[in-house]
Every structure is written in structure tokens, then in C-alpha cells.
Amino acid sequence: MGRRSVLGASAMLLLPSMASAMPQASTMRIHDHGTFTRLVVELSESIEASAFVLPEPRRLVVDLPELAWSADVSVSKTALVSAVRAGLFEPGRSRLVIDLIQATQLSQAYVLPPTGATPWRLILDLTPTTDDAFQAAATLNQITRIMPQGGTAMAVAKPAAAVEKTTTAARPTSSKSGPRKIVVAIDPGHGGIDPGAIGAGGAYEKTITLMAAQQLKQKLEATGRYRAVLTRTRDTSLVLRQRIEIARHAPADIFISLHADSIRDRDIRGLSVYTLSEKASDAEAEALAERENKADLIIGMDLTKESQEVRNILIDLAQRESMNLAARLATSLIDELKREVTLLRNAHRFAGFAVLKSPDIPSVLIEMGYLSNRVDQSSLLKEGYRGKLMSAVVRGLDRYFKEAQLAQRY
């Protein structure tokens, strides 16, 4: 007998409609039919989509037009599917990522028109395949075009945007008078279909980091000394490399990544500041870096072949100067932050975060607290607390540039 799981409402990956014209995804359901697994998404109108597979771990990725999701995508395991994620991948494009238990192929994919009270439906039929066939489809970058009213078309050239779309921030224009402002790239961690940590009370890390980043930007620019560039300004997905590229194209003098993680011990709370090191300061720091560095897998990107290249760039360029400056920046930040918020013991920590590996920009990652701790979570949800924290970050930056006597360069 087939197993049916109707995917109901959940806050985890909802993207409420911002405009009535945006297509709606109202219901999602999955059914294990024995010989195949069918995934159905009910839609408010006809759409076109495309699908491709990624290895290590095995995933089926479906790119869609930007949708307003009122359907939950949590899913009970079937014979082929272990989990499903969906959300805004970038402006104008949503993404559905299906985690696969074994080698699987998309045997049928089409969009059905309404019949009676039943709306438009995206139909995805999954069947088992061989490991060799799956690997070949991934290696050849085969894409399935999903068209309205049935029919699919295969392609072997994946568009560059499916693998990489580097978002660039505008380069600063020259000021007609006065010194150039110091450019700070602010990176709100996670976003889109990658929610990050989910707090004890249901708070999303991606939401808290974006709110904090917006406050930091406002406070920095209010001084008149800084220009702030956000790596994302809305709930959208970015691969780790894109975040670094945005900072480099700004061009940023400092890179600050904001996070709010969770850990098993819910009694632990407090803020910490991380700088880059290939050797983690402790096992907890190493585990945290490993989780964060997997974010590209969560949003359906295949960057596994590039990890060694990034590591080689780091080693070959011997970015000791940037790492040393980052350590000094961390010290200045901690000196100011400790006046306002609770810090972890040994608040300056070291780990191999991929997002800190820009070879030419001093970079820090601020873990603002643990969402697994109810006190930290409650604090981070308060605008006043975040504002106090971000004001301390501004003072830390001021201290850093003053003490290092770097401000004269700008």
C-alpha cells in the first residue's frame, strides 16, 4: 500500500505572498506508489520549470519562477526521498531541493491544467536508477525542462546560473570632497531555502541575522564615516563564494558575517567572535565551521570541486596580513561588546569558516548568541537588544581603525 504524506502548514520555509500577481504554491504532497514516488505541488497558475541532479549528497533540484509559498515542505521519508526544502533562491527564482536516498531519476515531469476545483499542478515522478546513470546525468549536467500541459525536454548544457550566479555590489563612486568612506561588507548568514539554526521558540537564524545586518548598516552610515554593503537585503539564498565576491566587488575594507547558531547544550549562551584559522580553537568551533560550510549543499549548489581550490588560494597567497588584521579587529570588537552583552568564555575563537576566506579582506564572523538558549533567543528577537549590540560593533570598528592607525589610509 502506498504511503501518503500531506504537507501542511509550517513556519520553517514559508514565504508569504508580497504581491497578488506572484504565482502561489498552496499545497504540496508526496505519495510512494511502490514503483515510483510522486511529488505534487498545487499552483495558482501555469509555470515552466527546470530540473537537474547533483551528487554527493544526491539531490534533485527544481528551479521555478518566484513563488509565494503557503505550502509546507517537511516530508515523511519515502523509498526514494528523505527530505524536501523550498524557498526563494534569488530574486525572480524559487528553488525546490529534494534529498534522495538512492540513485533516482526524474521519469516524468509536467504541469497539469485545472480540472473542476483542482488547480494547476506540478507533477514530479521519481523512479530508481543505477548509480552509473545518476552519475552520468550529474556529470553531463542534464536538465529536464518542465512545460505546461505535459511534456519534458532534455538538455545537456546546464545554464551558468544554475551553478553559479555571482552577485556584485556597485563599486563606490568617487567622492567629490573629503576622504573615501570606509566600506564594510555585512553578511547576514543563511537565507532563502537555508534557514540556518531554528531556535528553541521557533526563531529562524536567517531572519535574525538580516534584521541585525540592517540595523548595523543604518548605524554605520549614520556616522558619516562608513559605507555599508549587505550581501543580501531580503530572504534569498547565496552561496558562500558569492558572499565573498560581493565584498570584494564593493570593494570592502572589512567583512563582518552575522550568525546565531544553536548547540545541544541549551544552557550555554553568549556572544563570540570568530576569525579564520585552519586549526580550530576547540571541537565546538570545528563542528560549527563544518556545519556552516555545508550551507551550499543545503541550497542545492555543487561547489565540492572548488573547495580544494579555495583552500589552495588561501595557502598560496599566505594571507597572514589579513588574518592578523582580522584578529586585531576581533579584539577591538570584543572589548566593546563585553560592555553590553554576555560573552562566551574565550570569546575570540578560531575556525576554518569558508565565508572568512577572502584572501585580501580582514574578515570576522560574529556569533551573536545561541538560539538553542531561550534567553539568547528572546534577546536577539528584540530590536533594542540588537541595536545595543550593533552600536557596540560600530564602536569596535572605530577602535580598530584608530588603534591600528589605519583610518588615515581612507
Coordinates of C-alpha atoms in Angstrom, one line a residue:
M1 CA 0.0 0.0 0.0
G2 CA 1.3 3.5 -0.8
R3 CA 2.2 5.9 1.9
R4 CA 0.8 9.4 1.6
S5 CA 2.1 12.4 3.5
V6 CA 0.2 15.7 3.0
L7 CA 2.5 18.5 3.8
G8 CA 0.6 21.0 6.0
A9 CA 1.4 24.5 7.3
S10 CA 4.8 25.1 9.0
A11 CA 6.7 28.3 9.6
M12 CA 10.1 26.9 8.6
L13 CA 10.2 27.7 4.9
L14 CA 7.1 29.9 4.3
L15 CA 7.4 32.8 2.1
P16 CA 4.2 34.8 2.3
S17 CA 2.9 36.5 -0.8
M18 CA 4.1 40.0 -1.3
A19 CA 2.1 40.7 -4.4
S20 CA -1.1 39.2 -5.7
A21 CA 0.4 38.8 -9.1
M22 CA 3.0 36.4 -7.8
P23 CA 2.2 32.7 -8.5
Q24 CA 1.2 30.8 -5.4
A25 CA 2.2 27.3 -4.2
S26 CA -0.6 26.4 -2.0
T27 CA -0.3 22.6 -1.2
M28 CA 2.4 20.0 -1.6
R29 CA 2.0 16.3 -1.1
I30 CA 4.1 13.2 -1.7
H31 CA 3.0 9.7 -2.4
D32 CA 5.0 6.5 -2.5
H33 CA 3.4 4.3 -5.2
G34 CA 5.8 1.4 -4.9
T35 CA 7.4 1.5 -8.3
F36 CA 7.7 5.3 -8.2
T37 CA 7.3 8.3 -5.9
R38 CA 5.1 11.2 -7.0
L39 CA 5.5 14.8 -5.7
V40 CA 2.7 17.2 -6.4
V41 CA 2.7 20.9 -5.9
E42 CA -0.6 22.8 -6.4
L43 CA -0.2 26.1 -8.1
S44 CA -2.4 29.2 -8.7
E45 CA -1.3 29.4 -12.4
S46 CA 0.7 27.6 -15.0
I47 CA 4.5 27.8 -14.8
E48 CA 7.6 26.5 -16.5
A49 CA 10.5 24.9 -14.6
S50 CA 13.7 23.0 -15.0
A51 CA 15.3 20.2 -13.0
F52 CA 18.7 18.6 -12.7
V53 CA 20.5 16.3 -10.3
L54 CA 23.6 16.8 -8.0
P55 CA 25.8 14.2 -6.4
E56 CA 27.5 14.0 -3.0
P57 CA 24.9 14.1 -1.5
R58 CA 22.4 13.0 -4.1
R59 CA 19.8 15.7 -4.8
L60 CA 17.2 16.6 -7.4
V61 CA 17.0 20.4 -7.8
V62 CA 13.9 22.0 -9.4
D63 CA 14.2 25.7 -10.4
L64 CA 10.9 27.6 -10.6
P65 CA 9.7 31.2 -11.1
E66 CA 9.5 33.1 -7.9
L67 CA 6.6 31.7 -5.9
A68 CA 4.7 32.7 -2.8
W69 CA 4.8 29.5 -0.7
S70 CA 1.9 28.7 1.6
A71 CA 2.7 25.0 1.4
D72 CA 4.9 23.3 3.9
V73 CA 7.7 21.1 2.5
S74 CA 8.5 19.0 5.5
V75 CA 8.1 15.4 4.4
S76 CA 8.0 11.9 5.7
K77 CA 10.5 9.6 4.2
T78 CA 9.5 7.6 1.1
A79 CA 11.5 4.8 -0.6
L80 CA 13.4 7.5 -2.6
V81 CA 13.1 10.8 -0.8
S82 CA 14.5 11.7 2.7
A83 CA 13.6 15.4 2.8
V84 CA 12.4 18.4 0.7
R85 CA 13.3 22.1 1.0
A86 CA 11.9 25.0 -0.9
G87 CA 12.1 28.8 -0.9
L88 CA 13.4 31.9 -2.7
F89 CA 16.8 31.2 -4.3
E90 CA 17.3 34.6 -5.8
P91 CA 15.0 37.4 -6.9
G92 CA 12.7 36.0 -9.6
R93 CA 13.6 32.4 -8.9
S94 CA 12.5 29.8 -6.3
R95 CA 14.1 26.5 -5.8
L96 CA 12.9 23.1 -4.7
V97 CA 15.6 20.7 -3.4
I98 CA 14.7 17.1 -3.0
D99 CA 17.2 15.0 -0.9
L100 CA 17.4 11.5 -2.4
I101 CA 18.1 8.2 -0.5
Q102 CA 19.4 6.4 -3.5
A103 CA 20.2 6.9 -7.2
T104 CA 17.0 8.4 -8.7
Q105 CA 15.8 9.8 -12.0
L106 CA 13.0 12.1 -12.9
S107 CA 11.0 9.8 -15.1
Q108 CA 8.1 12.2 -15.7
A109 CA 7.6 15.9 -15.0
Y110 CA 4.8 18.1 -16.3
V111 CA 2.3 20.8 -15.3
L112 CA -1.4 19.8 -15.4
P113 CA -4.1 22.4 -16.0
P114 CA -7.1 22.8 -13.6
T115 CA -9.9 20.3 -13.6
G116 CA -13.0 21.2 -11.7
A117 CA -12.0 22.5 -8.2
T118 CA -8.4 21.2 -8.6
P119 CA -5.9 23.9 -9.5
W120 CA -2.8 23.8 -11.7
R121 CA -0.4 21.1 -10.5
L122 CA 3.3 20.5 -10.9
I123 CA 3.9 16.7 -11.1
L124 CA 7.3 15.1 -10.5
D125 CA 7.5 11.3 -10.8
L126 CA 10.7 9.8 -9.4
T127 CA 12.0 6.3 -10.1
P128 CA 15.1 4.4 -9.1
T129 CA 18.1 4.3 -11.5
T130 CA 21.6 2.9 -11.4
D131 CA 24.5 4.7 -9.7
D132 CA 26.2 4.9 -13.1
A133 CA 23.2 6.5 -14.8
F134 CA 22.8 9.0 -12.0
Q135 CA 26.4 10.0 -12.0
A136 CA 26.3 10.4 -15.8
A137 CA 23.3 12.7 -15.6
A138 CA 25.1 14.8 -13.0
T139 CA 28.4 14.8 -14.9
L140 CA 26.7 15.8 -18.2
N141 CA 24.7 18.5 -16.5
Q142 CA 21.5 17.1 -18.0
I143 CA 18.5 19.4 -17.5
T144 CA 14.8 18.5 -17.7
R145 CA 12.6 21.3 -19.0
I146 CA 9.2 21.1 -17.4
M147 CA 6.5 22.6 -19.6
P148 CA 2.8 23.3 -19.1
Q149 CA 0.2 20.6 -20.0
G150 CA 2.7 17.8 -20.1
G151 CA 5.9 17.1 -21.9
T152 CA 9.6 17.4 -20.9
A153 CA 12.6 18.2 -22.9
M154 CA 16.2 17.1 -22.1
A155 CA 19.2 19.3 -22.4
V156 CA 22.9 18.6 -21.6
A157 CA 24.1 22.1 -21.0
K158 CA 23.3 23.5 -17.6
P159 CA 22.9 27.3 -17.7
A160 CA 25.7 29.0 -15.8
A161 CA 23.1 30.5 -13.4
A162 CA 22.3 27.0 -12.2
V163 CA 25.8 26.5 -11.0
E164 CA 27.0 30.0 -10.3
K165 CA 25.5 33.5 -10.4
T166 CA 27.9 35.9 -8.8
T167 CA 26.0 38.9 -7.4
T168 CA 28.1 42.0 -7.4
A169 CA 27.6 45.2 -5.5
A170 CA 28.1 48.5 -7.1
R171 CA 31.6 49.9 -6.8
P172 CA 31.7 53.1 -4.8
T173 CA 31.6 56.3 -6.7
S174 CA 34.4 58.8 -6.1
S175 CA 33.5 61.4 -3.6
K176 CA 33.9 65.0 -4.9
S177 CA 35.1 66.1 -1.5
G178 CA 36.5 64.6 1.6
P179 CA 38.2 61.2 2.2
R180 CA 36.7 57.9 0.9
K181 CA 34.4 56.3 3.4
I182 CA 35.5 53.0 4.9
V183 CA 33.5 50.2 3.2
V184 CA 32.1 47.5 5.4
A185 CA 30.5 44.4 3.9
I186 CA 27.9 43.0 6.2
D187 CA 26.9 39.4 5.6
P188 CA 23.5 38.2 7.2
G189 CA 24.1 34.5 7.5
H190 CA 21.9 31.9 5.7
G191 CA 18.7 33.0 3.9
G192 CA 16.1 31.7 1.4
I193 CA 15.8 27.9 1.5
D194 CA 18.6 27.7 4.1
P195 CA 17.0 28.9 7.4
G196 CA 20.1 28.3 9.5
A197 CA 19.5 27.4 13.1
I198 CA 16.0 27.2 14.4
G199 CA 15.6 28.4 17.9
A200 CA 14.0 26.8 21.0
G201 CA 11.0 29.0 20.4
G202 CA 10.9 28.7 16.7
A203 CA 13.0 31.7 15.7
Y204 CA 15.0 31.5 12.4
E205 CA 18.6 32.4 12.3
K206 CA 18.2 33.8 8.7
T207 CA 15.6 36.3 9.9
I208 CA 17.6 37.5 13.0
T209 CA 20.8 37.9 11.0
L210 CA 19.1 40.0 8.3
M211 CA 17.4 42.3 10.9
A212 CA 20.7 42.7 12.8
A213 CA 22.6 43.5 9.5
Q214 CA 20.1 46.1 8.5
Q215 CA 20.5 47.8 11.9
L216 CA 24.3 47.7 11.7
K217 CA 24.1 49.2 8.2
Q218 CA 22.0 52.1 9.4
K219 CA 24.2 52.7 12.4
L220 CA 27.4 52.6 10.4
E221 CA 26.2 55.0 7.7
A222 CA 24.7 57.4 10.3
T223 CA 28.3 58.1 11.5
G224 CA 29.2 59.5 8.1
R225 CA 32.5 57.6 8.2
Y226 CA 31.3 54.3 6.7
R227 CA 29.5 52.9 3.7
A228 CA 27.9 49.6 4.3
V229 CA 27.1 46.9 1.7
L230 CA 24.8 44.0 2.6
T231 CA 25.4 40.7 0.9
R232 CA 21.7 40.1 0.9
T233 CA 18.8 42.6 1.6
R234 CA 16.0 40.1 1.6
D235 CA 15.2 36.4 2.3
T236 CA 17.2 34.9 -0.5
S237 CA 19.9 32.2 -0.9
L238 CA 23.5 33.0 -1.6
V239 CA 26.4 30.5 -1.9
L240 CA 29.4 31.2 0.3
R241 CA 31.6 32.2 -2.6
Q242 CA 29.0 34.8 -3.7
R243 CA 29.2 36.5 -0.3
I244 CA 32.9 36.9 -0.6
E245 CA 32.6 38.1 -4.2
I246 CA 30.1 40.8 -3.2
A247 CA 32.5 42.0 -0.5
R248 CA 35.4 42.1 -3.0
H249 CA 33.4 44.0 -5.7
A250 CA 32.2 46.6 -3.2
P251 CA 35.3 46.9 -2.6
A252 CA 35.1 46.2 1.1
D253 CA 37.8 47.1 3.6
I254 CA 36.2 44.9 6.3
F255 CA 33.9 41.9 6.1
I256 CA 31.5 41.0 9.0
S257 CA 29.4 37.9 8.9
L258 CA 26.5 37.7 11.4
H259 CA 25.2 34.4 12.7
A260 CA 23.2 33.0 15.6
D261 CA 23.8 29.3 15.9
S262 CA 22.4 26.5 18.1
I263 CA 24.0 23.7 20.1
R264 CA 22.9 20.7 22.1
D265 CA 23.5 22.2 25.5
R266 CA 20.7 24.7 25.8
D267 CA 22.2 26.2 29.0
I268 CA 25.1 27.7 27.1
R269 CA 24.6 31.3 26.0
G270 CA 26.7 34.3 24.9
L271 CA 28.4 36.0 22.0
S272 CA 31.6 35.1 20.4
V273 CA 33.8 36.4 17.5
Y274 CA 35.5 34.0 15.1
T275 CA 38.5 34.7 12.8
L276 CA 40.0 32.4 10.3
S277 CA 42.3 29.6 11.2
E278 CA 42.8 26.2 9.6
K279 CA 43.2 24.8 13.1
A280 CA 40.0 25.3 15.2
S281 CA 40.3 26.7 18.7
D282 CA 38.2 23.8 20.1
A283 CA 36.0 20.9 19.0
E284 CA 32.9 23.1 19.2
A285 CA 34.4 25.7 16.9
E286 CA 35.4 23.0 14.4
A287 CA 31.9 21.5 14.4
L288 CA 30.3 24.9 13.9
A289 CA 32.5 25.7 10.9
E290 CA 31.8 22.3 9.4
R291 CA 28.0 23.0 9.7
E292 CA 28.2 26.5 8.2
N293 CA 30.5 25.4 5.4
K294 CA 27.8 22.9 4.3
A295 CA 25.3 25.7 3.5
D296 CA 26.0 25.5 -0.2
L297 CA 24.7 21.9 -0.2
I298 CA 21.5 22.9 1.6
I299 CA 20.6 25.4 -1.2
G300 CA 21.4 22.9 -4.0
M301 CA 24.7 24.1 -5.2
D302 CA 27.6 21.9 -6.3
L303 CA 30.8 23.5 -5.2
T304 CA 32.5 20.4 -3.9
K305 CA 35.1 20.5 -6.7
E306 CA 36.1 24.0 -5.7
S307 CA 36.8 23.5 -2.0
Q308 CA 40.3 22.5 -2.7
E309 CA 40.8 25.5 -4.9
V310 CA 39.6 27.8 -2.2
R311 CA 42.0 26.2 0.2
N312 CA 44.9 26.5 -2.2
I313 CA 44.2 30.2 -2.7
L314 CA 44.3 30.6 1.0
I315 CA 47.6 28.8 1.4
D316 CA 49.2 30.1 -1.8
L317 CA 48.5 33.7 -1.0
A318 CA 49.6 33.3 2.6
Q319 CA 47.0 35.7 3.8
R320 CA 48.8 36.3 7.1
E321 CA 48.3 40.1 7.0
S322 CA 44.5 39.8 6.5
M323 CA 44.3 37.2 9.3
N324 CA 46.4 39.3 11.6
L325 CA 44.3 42.3 11.0
A326 CA 41.1 40.2 11.5
A327 CA 42.4 39.1 14.9
R328 CA 43.0 42.7 15.9
L329 CA 39.6 43.6 14.7
A330 CA 38.1 40.8 16.8
T331 CA 39.9 42.1 19.9
S332 CA 38.5 45.6 19.3
L333 CA 35.0 44.3 18.8
I334 CA 35.1 42.1 21.9
D335 CA 36.4 45.0 24.0
E336 CA 33.3 47.0 23.1
L337 CA 30.8 44.1 23.1
K338 CA 31.7 42.9 26.5
R339 CA 30.3 46.1 27.9
E340 CA 26.9 45.4 26.5
V341 CA 26.2 41.7 26.2
T342 CA 27.2 38.4 27.8
L343 CA 30.2 36.8 26.1
L344 CA 31.2 33.2 25.9
R345 CA 34.3 32.2 27.8
N346 CA 37.3 32.6 25.4
A347 CA 35.1 34.8 23.2
H348 CA 37.7 35.2 20.5
R349 CA 37.6 31.8 18.7
F350 CA 39.2 30.4 15.6
A351 CA 37.8 28.1 12.9
G352 CA 38.0 27.4 9.1
F353 CA 34.8 29.2 8.1
A354 CA 34.7 29.3 4.3
V355 CA 33.0 32.7 4.4
L356 CA 36.1 34.1 6.1
K357 CA 38.5 33.0 3.4
S358 CA 38.7 36.2 1.3
P359 CA 42.5 36.5 0.9
D360 CA 42.5 40.3 0.9
I361 CA 39.8 41.5 3.3
P362 CA 40.1 41.2 7.1
S363 CA 37.0 39.1 8.0
V364 CA 35.3 38.2 11.2
L365 CA 32.2 36.2 12.0
I366 CA 30.1 37.3 14.9
E367 CA 28.0 34.6 16.6
M368 CA 25.5 36.9 18.3
G369 CA 24.2 34.1 20.6
Y370 CA 22.7 30.7 20.7
L371 CA 19.1 30.3 19.5
S372 CA 19.1 27.0 21.4
N373 CA 19.1 29.1 24.6
R374 CA 15.8 30.8 25.3
V375 CA 17.4 33.9 26.9
D376 CA 19.7 34.5 23.9
Q377 CA 16.8 33.8 21.5
S378 CA 14.5 36.2 23.4
S379 CA 17.2 38.9 23.4
L380 CA 18.0 38.6 19.7
L381 CA 14.4 38.9 18.8
K382 CA 14.3 42.4 20.5
E383 CA 15.1 45.3 18.3
G384 CA 16.5 47.2 21.3
Y385 CA 18.9 44.5 22.2
R386 CA 20.1 44.0 18.6
G387 CA 20.5 47.8 18.4
K388 CA 22.7 47.9 21.5
L389 CA 24.8 45.0 20.1
M390 CA 25.3 46.7 16.7
S391 CA 26.2 50.0 18.4
A392 CA 29.0 48.2 20.1
V393 CA 30.1 46.8 16.8
V394 CA 30.3 50.3 15.4
R395 CA 32.4 51.4 18.4
G396 CA 34.6 48.3 17.9
L397 CA 35.3 49.3 14.3
D398 CA 36.1 52.9 15.4
R399 CA 38.5 51.5 18.0
Y400 CA 40.1 49.2 15.4
F401 CA 40.8 51.9 12.9
K402 CA 42.0 54.3 15.5
E403 CA 44.3 51.9 17.3
A404 CA 45.7 50.4 14.1
Q405 CA 46.2 53.9 12.7
L406 CA 44.6 52.6 9.5
A407 CA 41.9 55.3 9.3
Q408 CA 44.5 57.7 7.7
R409 CA 44.6 55.5 4.6
Y410 CA 41.0 56.1 3.8

